[in-house]
Structures are given as structure tokens and as C-alpha cells.
XYZ file of C-alpha atoms in Angstrom:
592
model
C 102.390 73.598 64.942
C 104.084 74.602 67.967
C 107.494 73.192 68.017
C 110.797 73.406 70.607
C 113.462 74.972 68.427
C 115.823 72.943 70.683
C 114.122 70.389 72.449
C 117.319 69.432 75.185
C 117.937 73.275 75.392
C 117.719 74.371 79.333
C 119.272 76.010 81.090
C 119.282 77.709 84.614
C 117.834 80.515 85.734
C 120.323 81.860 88.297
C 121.394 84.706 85.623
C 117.344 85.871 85.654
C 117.181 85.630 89.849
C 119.303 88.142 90.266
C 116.139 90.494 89.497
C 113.618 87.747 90.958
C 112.045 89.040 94.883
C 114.402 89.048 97.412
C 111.425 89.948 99.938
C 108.947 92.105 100.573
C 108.813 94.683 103.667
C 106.089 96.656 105.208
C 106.143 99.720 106.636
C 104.307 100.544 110.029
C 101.684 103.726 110.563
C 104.282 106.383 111.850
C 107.212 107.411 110.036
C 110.028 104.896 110.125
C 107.953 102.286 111.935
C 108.358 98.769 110.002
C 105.679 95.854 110.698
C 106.931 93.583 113.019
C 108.136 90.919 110.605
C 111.293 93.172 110.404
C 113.631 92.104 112.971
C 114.341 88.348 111.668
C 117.426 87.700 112.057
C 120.722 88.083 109.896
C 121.165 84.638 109.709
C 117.909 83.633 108.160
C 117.977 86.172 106.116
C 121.347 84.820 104.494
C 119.851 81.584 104.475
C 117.312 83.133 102.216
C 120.051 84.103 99.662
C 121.073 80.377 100.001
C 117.793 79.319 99.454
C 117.118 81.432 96.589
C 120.368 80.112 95.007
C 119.261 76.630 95.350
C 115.971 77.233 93.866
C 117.560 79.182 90.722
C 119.569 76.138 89.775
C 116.382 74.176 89.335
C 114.611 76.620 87.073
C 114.611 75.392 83.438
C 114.082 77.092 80.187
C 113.413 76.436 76.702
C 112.818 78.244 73.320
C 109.112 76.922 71.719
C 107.086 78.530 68.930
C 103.248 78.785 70.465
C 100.660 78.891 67.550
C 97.337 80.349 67.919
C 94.379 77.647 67.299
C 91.832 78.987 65.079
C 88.892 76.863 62.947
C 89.503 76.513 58.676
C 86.591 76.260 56.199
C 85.356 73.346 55.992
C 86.764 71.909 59.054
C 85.588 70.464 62.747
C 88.508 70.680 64.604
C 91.085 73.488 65.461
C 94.250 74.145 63.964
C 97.591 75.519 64.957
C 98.342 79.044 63.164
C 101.552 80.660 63.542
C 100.259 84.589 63.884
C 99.822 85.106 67.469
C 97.775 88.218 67.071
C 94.454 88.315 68.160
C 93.235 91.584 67.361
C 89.721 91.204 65.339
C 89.494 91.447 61.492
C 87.270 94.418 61.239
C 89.581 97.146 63.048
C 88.471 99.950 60.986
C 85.095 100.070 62.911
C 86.926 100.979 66.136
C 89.022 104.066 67.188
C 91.487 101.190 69.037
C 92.820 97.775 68.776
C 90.168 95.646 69.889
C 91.133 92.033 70.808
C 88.881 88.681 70.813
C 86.537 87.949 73.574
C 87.674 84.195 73.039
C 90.682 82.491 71.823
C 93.041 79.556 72.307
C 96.749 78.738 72.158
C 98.983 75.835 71.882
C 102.284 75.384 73.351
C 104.710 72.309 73.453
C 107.557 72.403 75.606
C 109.285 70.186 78.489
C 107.711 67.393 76.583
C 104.005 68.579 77.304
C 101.091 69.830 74.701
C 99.387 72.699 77.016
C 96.367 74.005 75.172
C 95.418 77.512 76.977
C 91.327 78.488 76.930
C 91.255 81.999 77.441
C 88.391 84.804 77.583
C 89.732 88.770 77.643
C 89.433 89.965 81.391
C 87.207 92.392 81.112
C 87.143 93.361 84.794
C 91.105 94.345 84.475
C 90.726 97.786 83.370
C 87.786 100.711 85.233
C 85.541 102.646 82.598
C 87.318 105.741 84.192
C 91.002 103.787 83.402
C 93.830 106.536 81.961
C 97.091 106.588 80.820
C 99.218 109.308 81.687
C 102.514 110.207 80.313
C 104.843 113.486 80.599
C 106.120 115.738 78.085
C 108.562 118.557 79.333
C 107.035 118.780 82.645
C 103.281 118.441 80.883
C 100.733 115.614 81.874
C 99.166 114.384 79.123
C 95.697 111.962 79.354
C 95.116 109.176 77.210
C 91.398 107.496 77.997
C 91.572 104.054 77.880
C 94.114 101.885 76.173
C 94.168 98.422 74.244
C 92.815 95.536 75.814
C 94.474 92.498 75.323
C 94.591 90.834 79.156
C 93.472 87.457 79.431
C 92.505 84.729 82.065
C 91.738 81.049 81.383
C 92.272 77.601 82.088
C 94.447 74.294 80.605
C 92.154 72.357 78.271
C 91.677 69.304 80.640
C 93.176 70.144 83.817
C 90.854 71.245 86.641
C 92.167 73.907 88.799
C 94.594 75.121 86.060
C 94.943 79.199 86.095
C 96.582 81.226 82.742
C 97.148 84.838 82.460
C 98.308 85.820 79.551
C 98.408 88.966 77.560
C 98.787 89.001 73.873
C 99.527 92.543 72.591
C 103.186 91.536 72.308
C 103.950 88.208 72.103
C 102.740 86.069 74.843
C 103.515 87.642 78.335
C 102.338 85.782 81.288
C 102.147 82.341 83.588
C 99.890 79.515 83.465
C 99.818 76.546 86.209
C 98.692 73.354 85.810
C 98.837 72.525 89.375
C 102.028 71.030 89.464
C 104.098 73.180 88.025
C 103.686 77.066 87.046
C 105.334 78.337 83.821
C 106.167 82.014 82.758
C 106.414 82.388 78.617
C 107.416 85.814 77.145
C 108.520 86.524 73.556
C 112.653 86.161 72.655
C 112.486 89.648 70.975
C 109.982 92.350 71.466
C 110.187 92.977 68.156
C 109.225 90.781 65.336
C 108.176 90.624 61.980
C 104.608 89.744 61.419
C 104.717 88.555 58.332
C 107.286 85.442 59.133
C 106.127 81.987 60.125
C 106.806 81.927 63.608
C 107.835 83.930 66.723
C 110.490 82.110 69.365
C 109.558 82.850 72.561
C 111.078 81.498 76.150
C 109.365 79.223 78.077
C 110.283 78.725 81.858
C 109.105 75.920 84.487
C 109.369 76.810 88.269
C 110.452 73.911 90.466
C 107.843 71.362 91.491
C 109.237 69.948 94.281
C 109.255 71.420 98.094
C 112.543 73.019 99.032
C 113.387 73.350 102.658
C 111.997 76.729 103.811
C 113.522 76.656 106.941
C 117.385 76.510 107.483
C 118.986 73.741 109.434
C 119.734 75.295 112.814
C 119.993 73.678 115.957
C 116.958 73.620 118.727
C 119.727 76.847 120.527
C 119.263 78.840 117.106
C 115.724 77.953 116.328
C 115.081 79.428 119.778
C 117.289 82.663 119.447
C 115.919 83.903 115.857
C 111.995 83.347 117.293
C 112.741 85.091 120.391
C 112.290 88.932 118.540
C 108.576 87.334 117.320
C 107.120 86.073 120.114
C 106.143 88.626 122.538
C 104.987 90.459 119.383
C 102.986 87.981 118.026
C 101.160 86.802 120.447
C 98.204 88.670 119.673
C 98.152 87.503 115.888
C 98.193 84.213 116.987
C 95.283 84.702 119.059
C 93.316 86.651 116.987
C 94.304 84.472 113.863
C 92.693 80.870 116.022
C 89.349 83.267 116.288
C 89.128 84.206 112.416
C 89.648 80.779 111.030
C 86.159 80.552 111.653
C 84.103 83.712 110.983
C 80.419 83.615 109.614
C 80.018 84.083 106.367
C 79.942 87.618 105.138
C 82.305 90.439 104.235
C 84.957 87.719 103.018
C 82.515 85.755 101.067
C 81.318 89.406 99.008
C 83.387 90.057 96.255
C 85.308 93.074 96.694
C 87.421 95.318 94.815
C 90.768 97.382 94.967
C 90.640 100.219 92.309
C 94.395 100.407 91.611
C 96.877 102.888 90.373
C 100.366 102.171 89.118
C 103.168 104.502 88.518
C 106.336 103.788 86.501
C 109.340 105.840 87.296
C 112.132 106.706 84.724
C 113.877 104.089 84.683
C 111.376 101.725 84.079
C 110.325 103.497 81.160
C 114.040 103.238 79.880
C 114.005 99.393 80.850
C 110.741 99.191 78.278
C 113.107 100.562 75.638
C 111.829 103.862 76.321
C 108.748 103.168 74.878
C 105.429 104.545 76.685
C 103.583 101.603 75.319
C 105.399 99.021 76.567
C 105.978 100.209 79.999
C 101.768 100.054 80.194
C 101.589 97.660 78.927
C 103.736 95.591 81.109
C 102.399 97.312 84.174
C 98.907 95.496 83.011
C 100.991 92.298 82.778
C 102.008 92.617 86.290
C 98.092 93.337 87.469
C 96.669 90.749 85.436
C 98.656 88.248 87.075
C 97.844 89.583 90.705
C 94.375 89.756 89.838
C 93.623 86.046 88.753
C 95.866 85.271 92.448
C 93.549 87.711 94.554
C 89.681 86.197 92.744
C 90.240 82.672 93.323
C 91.537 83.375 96.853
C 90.549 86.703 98.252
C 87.298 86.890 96.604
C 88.888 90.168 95.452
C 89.421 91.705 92.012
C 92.435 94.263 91.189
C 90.719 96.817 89.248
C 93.348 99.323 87.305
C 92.059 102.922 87.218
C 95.220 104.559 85.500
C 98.851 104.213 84.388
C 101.052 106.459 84.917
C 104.706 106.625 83.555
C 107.624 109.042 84.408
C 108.629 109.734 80.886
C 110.943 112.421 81.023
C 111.991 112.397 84.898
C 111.657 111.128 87.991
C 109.136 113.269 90.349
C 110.575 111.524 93.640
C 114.007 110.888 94.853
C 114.883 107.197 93.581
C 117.298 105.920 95.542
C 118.253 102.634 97.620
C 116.384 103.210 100.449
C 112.507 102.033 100.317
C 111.745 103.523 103.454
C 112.645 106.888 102.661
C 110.984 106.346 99.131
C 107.698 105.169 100.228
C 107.362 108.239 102.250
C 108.528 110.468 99.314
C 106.145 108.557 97.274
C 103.393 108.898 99.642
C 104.117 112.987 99.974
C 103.636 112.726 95.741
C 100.609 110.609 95.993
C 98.868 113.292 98.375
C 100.087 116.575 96.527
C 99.859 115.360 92.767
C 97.490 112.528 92.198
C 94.281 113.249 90.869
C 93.466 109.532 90.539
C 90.667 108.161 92.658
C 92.243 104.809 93.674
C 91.906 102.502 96.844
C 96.013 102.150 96.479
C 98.961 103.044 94.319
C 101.524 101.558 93.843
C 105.244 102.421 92.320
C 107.342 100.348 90.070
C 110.802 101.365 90.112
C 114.280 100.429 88.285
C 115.576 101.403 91.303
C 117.867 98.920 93.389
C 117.275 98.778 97.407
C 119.945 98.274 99.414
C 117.677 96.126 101.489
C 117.007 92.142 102.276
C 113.724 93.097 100.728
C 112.441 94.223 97.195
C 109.063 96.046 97.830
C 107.777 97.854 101.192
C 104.178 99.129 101.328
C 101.903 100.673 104.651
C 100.389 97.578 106.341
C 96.437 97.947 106.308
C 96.989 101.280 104.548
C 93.953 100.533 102.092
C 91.683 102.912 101.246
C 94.291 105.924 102.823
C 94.680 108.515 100.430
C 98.670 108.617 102.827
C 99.268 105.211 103.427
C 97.341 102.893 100.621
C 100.938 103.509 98.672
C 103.624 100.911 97.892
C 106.805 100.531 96.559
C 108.192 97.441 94.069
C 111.834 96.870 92.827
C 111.859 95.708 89.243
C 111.858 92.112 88.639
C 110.596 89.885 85.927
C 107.119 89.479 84.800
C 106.026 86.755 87.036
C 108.564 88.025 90.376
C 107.069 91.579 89.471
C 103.425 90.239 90.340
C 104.537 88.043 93.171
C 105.849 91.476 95.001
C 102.686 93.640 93.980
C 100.616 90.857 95.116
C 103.069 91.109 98.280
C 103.149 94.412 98.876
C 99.112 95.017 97.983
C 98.606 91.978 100.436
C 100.164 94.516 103.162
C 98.151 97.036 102.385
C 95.095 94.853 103.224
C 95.978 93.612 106.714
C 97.736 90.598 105.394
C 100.846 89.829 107.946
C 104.443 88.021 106.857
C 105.086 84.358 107.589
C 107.801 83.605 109.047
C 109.408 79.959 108.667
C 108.648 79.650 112.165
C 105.018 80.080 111.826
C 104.935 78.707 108.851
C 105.746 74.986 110.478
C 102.377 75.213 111.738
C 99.982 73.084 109.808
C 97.416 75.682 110.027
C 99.153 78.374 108.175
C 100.218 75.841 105.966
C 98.517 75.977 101.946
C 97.001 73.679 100.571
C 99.941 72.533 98.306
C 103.199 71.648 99.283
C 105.278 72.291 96.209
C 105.105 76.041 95.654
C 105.243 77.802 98.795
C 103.222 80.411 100.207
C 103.115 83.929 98.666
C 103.475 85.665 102.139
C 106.247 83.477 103.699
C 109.452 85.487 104.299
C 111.874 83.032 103.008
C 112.235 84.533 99.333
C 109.711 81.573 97.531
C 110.043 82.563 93.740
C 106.975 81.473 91.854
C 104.538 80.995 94.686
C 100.783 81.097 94.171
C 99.110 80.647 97.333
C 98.161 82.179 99.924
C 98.017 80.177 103.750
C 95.119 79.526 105.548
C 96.913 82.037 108.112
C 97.124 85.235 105.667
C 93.392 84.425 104.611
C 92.653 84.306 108.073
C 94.445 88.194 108.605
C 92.328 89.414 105.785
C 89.013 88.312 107.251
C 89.969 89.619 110.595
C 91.090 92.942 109.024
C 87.348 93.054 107.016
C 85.832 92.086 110.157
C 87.105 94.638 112.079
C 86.176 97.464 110.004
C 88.864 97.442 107.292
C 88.947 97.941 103.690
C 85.789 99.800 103.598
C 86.312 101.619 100.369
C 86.655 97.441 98.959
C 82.843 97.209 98.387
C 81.933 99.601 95.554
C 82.096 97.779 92.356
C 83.483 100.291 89.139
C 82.041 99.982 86.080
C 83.824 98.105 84.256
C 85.579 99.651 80.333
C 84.630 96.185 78.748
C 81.687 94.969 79.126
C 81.587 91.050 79.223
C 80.389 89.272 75.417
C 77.713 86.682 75.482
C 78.566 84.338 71.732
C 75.763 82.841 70.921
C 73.038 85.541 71.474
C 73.256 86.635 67.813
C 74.787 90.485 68.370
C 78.118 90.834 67.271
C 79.707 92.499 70.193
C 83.084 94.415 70.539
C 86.002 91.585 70.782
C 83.740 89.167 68.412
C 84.048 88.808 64.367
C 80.816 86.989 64.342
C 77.896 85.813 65.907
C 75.766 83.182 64.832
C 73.549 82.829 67.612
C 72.543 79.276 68.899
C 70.106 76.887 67.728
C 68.259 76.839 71.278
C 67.727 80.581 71.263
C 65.257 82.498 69.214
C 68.419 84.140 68.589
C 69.744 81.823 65.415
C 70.344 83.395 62.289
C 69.010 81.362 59.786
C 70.880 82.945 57.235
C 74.648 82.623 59.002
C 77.024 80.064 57.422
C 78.402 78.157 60.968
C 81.082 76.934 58.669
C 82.538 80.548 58.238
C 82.387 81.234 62.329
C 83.316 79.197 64.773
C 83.126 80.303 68.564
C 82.443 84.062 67.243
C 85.390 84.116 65.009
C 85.723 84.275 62.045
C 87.458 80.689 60.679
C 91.390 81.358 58.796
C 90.219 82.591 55.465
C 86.504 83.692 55.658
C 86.013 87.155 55.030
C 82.087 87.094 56.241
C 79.749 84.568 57.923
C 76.650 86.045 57.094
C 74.540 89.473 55.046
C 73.260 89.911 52.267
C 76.850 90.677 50.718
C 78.540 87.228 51.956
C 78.132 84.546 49.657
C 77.807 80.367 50.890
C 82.015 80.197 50.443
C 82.122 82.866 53.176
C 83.857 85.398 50.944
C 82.519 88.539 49.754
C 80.458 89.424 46.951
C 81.505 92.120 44.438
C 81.078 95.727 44.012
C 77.870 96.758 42.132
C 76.244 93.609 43.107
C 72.655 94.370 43.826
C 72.100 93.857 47.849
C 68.399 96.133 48.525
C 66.091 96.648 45.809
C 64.035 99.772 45.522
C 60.550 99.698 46.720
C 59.927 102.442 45.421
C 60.132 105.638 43.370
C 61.696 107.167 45.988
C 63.760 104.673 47.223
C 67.164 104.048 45.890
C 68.463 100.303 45.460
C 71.952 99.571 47.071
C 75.255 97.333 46.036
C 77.581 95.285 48.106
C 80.910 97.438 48.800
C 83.336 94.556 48.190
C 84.028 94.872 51.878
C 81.629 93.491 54.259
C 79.017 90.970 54.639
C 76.261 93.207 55.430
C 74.184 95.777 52.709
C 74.682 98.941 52.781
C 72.722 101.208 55.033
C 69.173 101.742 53.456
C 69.191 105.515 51.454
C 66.525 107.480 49.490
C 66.126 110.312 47.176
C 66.498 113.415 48.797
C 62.914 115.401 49.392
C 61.326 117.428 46.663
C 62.478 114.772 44.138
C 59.636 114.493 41.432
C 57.999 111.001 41.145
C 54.226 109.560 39.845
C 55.146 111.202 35.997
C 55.794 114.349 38.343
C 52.174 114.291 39.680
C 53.820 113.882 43.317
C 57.302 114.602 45.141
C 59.315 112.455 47.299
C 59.365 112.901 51.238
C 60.654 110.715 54.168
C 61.128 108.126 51.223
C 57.686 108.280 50.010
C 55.936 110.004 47.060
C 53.613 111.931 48.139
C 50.122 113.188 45.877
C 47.397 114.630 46.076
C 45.354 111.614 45.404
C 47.629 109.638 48.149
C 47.045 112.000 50.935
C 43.233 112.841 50.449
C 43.114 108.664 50.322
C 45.314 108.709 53.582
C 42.968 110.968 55.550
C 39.317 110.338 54.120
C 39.753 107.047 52.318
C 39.243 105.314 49.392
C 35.139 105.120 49.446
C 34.940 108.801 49.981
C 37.373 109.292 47.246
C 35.092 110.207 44.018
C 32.447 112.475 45.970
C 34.977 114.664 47.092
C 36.095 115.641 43.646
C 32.489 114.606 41.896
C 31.962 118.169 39.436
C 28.883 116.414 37.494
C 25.193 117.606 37.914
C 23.208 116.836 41.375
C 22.236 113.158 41.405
């Protein structure tokens, strides 16, 4: 069971907002040019700090011990198992880790029972995805990578979102629509033979803090002044697109994206190449399961790459000068086919904002670039979804537009992702920055958006009788002509295999779901020529079907054995003028 090692224990988060995102900036289509969200004020923008501060006091933590639900023999229901891992039994079949298609998790903390429902994402990574690391000036390729990126729901609460990944430890968010929680293990590393690993939970405020410092009407009126003869335009074109025709907005669309780690973001991952991807694929999980549900847009990664032994750009704390440095590398060094890529840096700007990206700079091999200051998990993915946002036309709300009920979301607890008043945790986007994006696909934009990649994984069906990469089992389903009659449903349970079955079906799998010994007869001969086989001690299923080799002698050595057969004389005259005509062809008696 999933218990809080200290069920009182929280504590604030103001130590982890340090890293959390300040704001993102955009920058324009010349050099130097910023969007023109960049001149607010001073004053709001220490209000922001204020704000922030507020908002860190409220975050609460505890310590809980999540437990994997899995099925045991004999048993209906699910129950709690303390191994988090979800990699399948029967590794030795694949060249790398391969992860369930399906599996569930409990987790008890802040006085709750969440039960997460989650299926592997299999649109996450491109059939063309790399990883790409550096050894003494050398890039080195590694095709694919392990695939352990989830989405799912909350058992029982509609519009609940997870994202989870589970190669580690559990490293995501899930929101149950009042509140959204990041988890992420205490250690990295951990012993997998003990009974439980700690990890951190954390619960974002619920409640509506005051976006919007308390000036008076004389300051209100001073820090919009810089907007409005700017923004005029937006606002007009904005009332027109909050009611376009169905169309581009409605297609599903697709940003092929490429990430880049710099140094020291590989030395923040404990130097460890693995980790640094691994997190990167965090971040884009997260964004991804943000961008479907309200973009109609999926974040496909193409590659990975990490700076492992230097830095191939001036780091420094200026992101204008960066994304331009970064853009230069992107043009002379990328090989990559990507919509945008983005850089994730250990870096600290010396900025009001942590990420700057070109605004509608999508698809531009120049300007589809970004850049992101380190943060968290769950503040990492709020910038990339930020600065990505950008890159698709997507403008900055200001608190003064966002008093306007249109540009208002839906909720009114967690803020708006693009609002410029440094929300932490937000998971919406306004009716307003909707709004930008179908005006920028209307117009013309995002072109390169509507060719789908194949995808590396494709998506398991349990229950058509196959057992499929990500599934232990497969049983098939009583309402198919799929069912296999022979499959014991006690031994698999949603295509896994339940905690202590070996097999669920074969001829080597006995009704106790455990399998049968060495030597034990599986495939009897049919023939002379045929060769009977034995269970391995290993696996459910017989052994592939062998035979003597050709020439072997067979019929009291009046034939030999070929393509499993034996082959005579008798046999093949029989084969091509049959049996009647058997005896005249070899009659040697007198004439009748």
C-alpha cells in the first residue's frame, strides 16, 4: 500500500521557486527586435516577484510511497505492489527496455487515494527519433531510446490529465481539476530490491491569487499606455478569430521537435547522458498532453541532443544574444529535420524572463529556435510550452488584457499559461491565445504542422489475441473470433501478466500459470522425419517446429528425408500417377 511516511509533513516551496519560471520572452523577426509584450513596466514586473513569493508559500509537499497496482492469481481485484517498474517480463526478446502498453498506480497523499490509468504515449517519440551525444568533439547516434512516457486519467474524475514517466521513479503531474500535483522520486537512485521507494509529492495552490497588482486608476493607466497603440490590431483581429469555420484548427496537427541540452544540464543530471534524455522527454510529455486537449496539436520528439563534453554556443546571461547564437548553431550544425528546436540550458538570465523564443518562427529552419532556463520538471514544461506557444503565433497576456472575460480560461484557479504575471503551475490556455493560434493557421502559418510522422510505437490493441510489444499477454476477448480458448484469464489480466504467473497460455504453461519442465514433451513427431520437441523451462509456448536434416534415411532406408518428409519411390510415383495406376506401372508378369 501506498502510505505518507509523514502524514503532517509540508512544507513550502519557496526554496524550489527560486528555479520555478520567472517569465517567458519572445523575440521579434530582426535581430534584437522583442515582441511587443516587452515593454511592461518595472513595476509590474516587481509585482510579479511579489506574486510569485506569495504563491510559493502556499505550495505544499509531502513524502508518500506510490505502489504499482497489478492483478494476483486467483484474484478479481487489483492490488498495491511496491516495485514501480513497469518494464515487461520477457526483456530478453527485445534489443531495449520495453515498457507496458497499460498500467496503473496508486498514490495517497494530502489525505486523497488518486488511482492513475495510464496507456504509454506512443505518439511522444518519431520513428526517425535519435539521441545524440558527444565524445571529444565526436557525434555519436543512438536510434531510438526507451519508452516509458505515459498519459492517462484519475480513476473517477472526468477531465483529469496525468503524465507520468516511469523509467526512474515517477516523474510527472497529474490534475484532478482542482488541484495539479508534480511527484518525482526522493533519490534517483534506489535499490530495487527494497520494499518501497519515497518519493515527493507536491500540490499547486487551488485558489485564485490576484494577478493583477493593486495600483490606482493613475497607474493602471500609465503601465497600459506602452500596449495600446500596439495592440490595437490584436485586439481586432483576435474579436474576428473567436469565430472561424471549422478547419485548420479543428485538424490535428503536429510539431516535430528537437531538444538540445547544453553542458550544464548534463552536469545537473549527474552527468549522466541517460538522465538528461530522459528528463528532456519528461519535459515534452508534459507539453504534449497541454497542446492535444487544447491545440489539437501533438509535440512529436525527433531527437535529443546533449552537450556532453562542452558547450557549442556561448552560455551566458543574456537570452537574446543566445537565441541568436543558438539559431547560427541550429542553421550550420543540425542535421535534424524538425519544425522547432529548442535549448535547455543551466544557464541563469539576467532577465525578468526565463525562456525567449522567435514569435511565429515555426517551421523556420532560423527562427523555429528557442531558448529555456532550467527549472523543475513541471516549471520546465510550463516554459517550453511558453516558449513553443511563441513560436506558433501565440501572443503574451498581459494582466490588463487578461481582465477581459474573453481572454479569460475556463477555470479560475490556475491561471493562464500565457499570462505575463509569472503563474507557476498553470494549465490552460485563454480563449484569447487559442484565438492567436487560429488566426496564425488561418493566415497561412504553421504550414509544415500538417504532415503526420510515423510514429516509433505503434499503438497496442489488448484483446485482439497478438501479443504486441509493451504487452506480456494477450488473451483476446470473448466477443472476437480472436479468444484463445486455451489462455488461462486468471494468469493475465489487462495484457499483463498477474504478480507471480510466469505464462498465461502454450503448450508449455500449465493451469497454475507456471511453467512446465525441461524435457517435457510439447510437439510430437508426425513423422519419420520429424523430430518431437520439449518445453525449455522458460516460456509458455513450444519450441519452434524442427526436422531431420535432408538425406536422412527413413522407410527401413527404402526412402530419405526432404522438406520434413520421406520421400520413396513408391510415394512419388503414387504422388504423380496415383494409387490405381500403381501396379501396371511396375506389372513384369506375362501379357494378360
Amino acid at each position: 500500500m501506498a502510505v505518507n511516511l509523514e502524514a503532517s509533513y509540508r512544507m513550502t516551496a519557496s526554496r524550489d521557486l527560486q528555479n520555478a519560471p520567472h517569465h517567458n520572452e519572445t523575440a521579434g523577426g530582426t535581430a534584437g527586435t522583442l515582441a511587443d509584450e516587452e515593454q511592461a513596466s518595472t513595476h509590474n514586473s516587481s509585482s510579479r516577484e511579489s506574486t510569485n513569493h506569495n504563491r510559493s508559500n502556499e505550495m505544499h509537499k509531502e513524502i508518500t510511497l506510490p505502489s504499482r497496482l497489478v492483478y494476483y492469481l486467483n484474484k478479481e481485484s487489483e492490488s498495491p505492489y511496491h516495485k514501480l517498474d513497469t518494464k515487461t517480463k520477457d526483456q530478453q526478446k527485445h534489443n531495449k527496455a520495453v515498457h507496458l502498453a497499460q498500467t496503473s498506480f496508486q498514490i495517497e497523499a494530502f489525505g486523497s487515494k488518486f488511482i492513475l490509468d495510464l496507456s504509454l504515449n506512443n505518439d511522444l517519440l518519431s520513428s526517425d527519433y535519435v539521441e545524440i551525444q558527444f565524445n571529444e568533439g565526436k557525434e555519436h547516434l543512438n536510434k531510438g531510446g526507451e519508452h516509458c512516457y505515459y498519459h492517462g486519467t484519475i480513476r473517477g474524475v472526468k477531465n483529469s490529465r496525468v503524465a507520468i514517466s516511469t523509467c526512474n521513479g515517477l516523474h510527472g503531474m497529474f490534475d484532478d481539476g482542482a488541484h495539479t500535483y508534480t511527484i518525482h522520486p526522493v533519490d534517483l537512485t534506489h535499490n530495487s530490491e527494497s520494499t518501497s521507494r519515497p518519493h515527493i509529492i507536491e500540490k499547486a495552490p487551488g485558489s485564485q491569487i490576484s494577478k493583477v497588482p493593486n495600483h490606482t486608476d493613475t497607474e493602471r493607466k500609465v503601465s497600459e499606455q506602452p500596449f495600446f497603440a500596439q495592440t490595437q490590431w490584436l485586439r481586432r483581429r483576435r474579436k474576428r478569430a473567436l469565430n472561424v469555420p471549422r478547419g485548420v484548427f479543428e485538424e490535428m496537427k503536429y510539431v516535430e521537435l528537437m531538444i538540445v541540452n547544453d553542458h550544464q544540464m548534463y552536469k545537473k543530471q549527474r552527468s549522466s547522458y541517460i538522465h538528461t534524455s530522459n528528463f528532456a522527454k519528461s519535459v515534452v510529455n508534459i507539453v504534449d498532453s497541454i497542446y492535444k486537449e487544447q491545440l489539437n496539436t501533438r509535440v512529436v520528439l525527433v531527437a535529443v541532443e546533449t552537450w556532453t563534453d562542452k558547450d557549442r554556443i556561448t552560455i551566458g546571461p543574456d537570452p537574446v544574444k543566445m537565441l541568436h547564437d543558438f539559431s547560427k548553431y541550429r542553421q550550420n550544425h543540425i542535421k535534424q529535420h524538425a519544425d522547432a528546436v529548442h535549448l535547455l540550458t543551466n544557464g541563469t538570465f539576467h532577465y525578468k524572463r526565463s525562456s525567449m523564443s522567435f514569435f511565429g518562427g515555426i517551421c523556420s529552419t532560423s527562427r523555429g529556435v528557442g531558448v529555456n532556463e532550467y527549472g523543475f520538471l513541471m516549471s520546465m514544461a510550463q516554459q517550453l510550452a511558453q516558449s513553443l506557444a511563441q513560436n506558433l503565433g501565440i501572443q503574451w497576456e498581459p494582466a490588463s488584457k487578461k481582465m477581459k472575460p474573453k481572454c479569460d480560461c475556463t477555470e479560475n484557479f490556475g491561471g493562464c499559461i500565457m499570462e505575463e504575471t509569472g503563474v507557476y503551475h498553470s494549465r490552460r490556455f485563454s480563449k484569447c491565445s487559442i484565438a492567436d493560434f487560429k488566426e496564425f493557421l488561418n493566415r497561412g502559418g504553421g504550414l509544415c504542422l500538417f504532415n503526420r510522422p510515423t510514429k516509433l510505437f505503434e499503438v497496442t490493441e489488448c484483446g485482439n489475441g497478438y501479443v504486441e510489444p509493451g504487452e506480456e499477454c494477450d488473451c483476446g476477448s470473448r466477443t472476437t473470433k480472436h479468444f484463445i480458448q486455451d489462455c488461462f484469464g486468471d494468469c493475465c489480466k489487462k495484457c499483463s501478466l498477474s504478480n507471480g504467473a510466469h505464462c498465461s497460455d502454450g503448450p508449455c504453461c500449465n493451469t497454475s500459470c507456471l511453467f512446465l519442465p525441461r524435457e517435457y514433451d510439447c510437439r510430437y513427431a508426425v513423422n519419420e522425419c520429424d523430430i518431437t520437441e520439449h518445453c525449455t523451462g522458460d516460456s509458455g509456448q513450444c519450441p519452434p517446429n524442427l526436422r531431420k536434416q535432408d538425406g536422412f534415411a527413413c522407410d527401413s532406408n527404402q526412402g530419405r528425408c526432404y522438406n520434413g518428409e520421406c520421400k520413396t519411390r513408391d510415394n512419388q510415383c503414387k504422388h504423380i500417377w496415383g494409387q490405381s495406376k500403381l501396379k501396371g506401372l511396375f506389372h513384369t508378369g506375362p501379357p494378360q
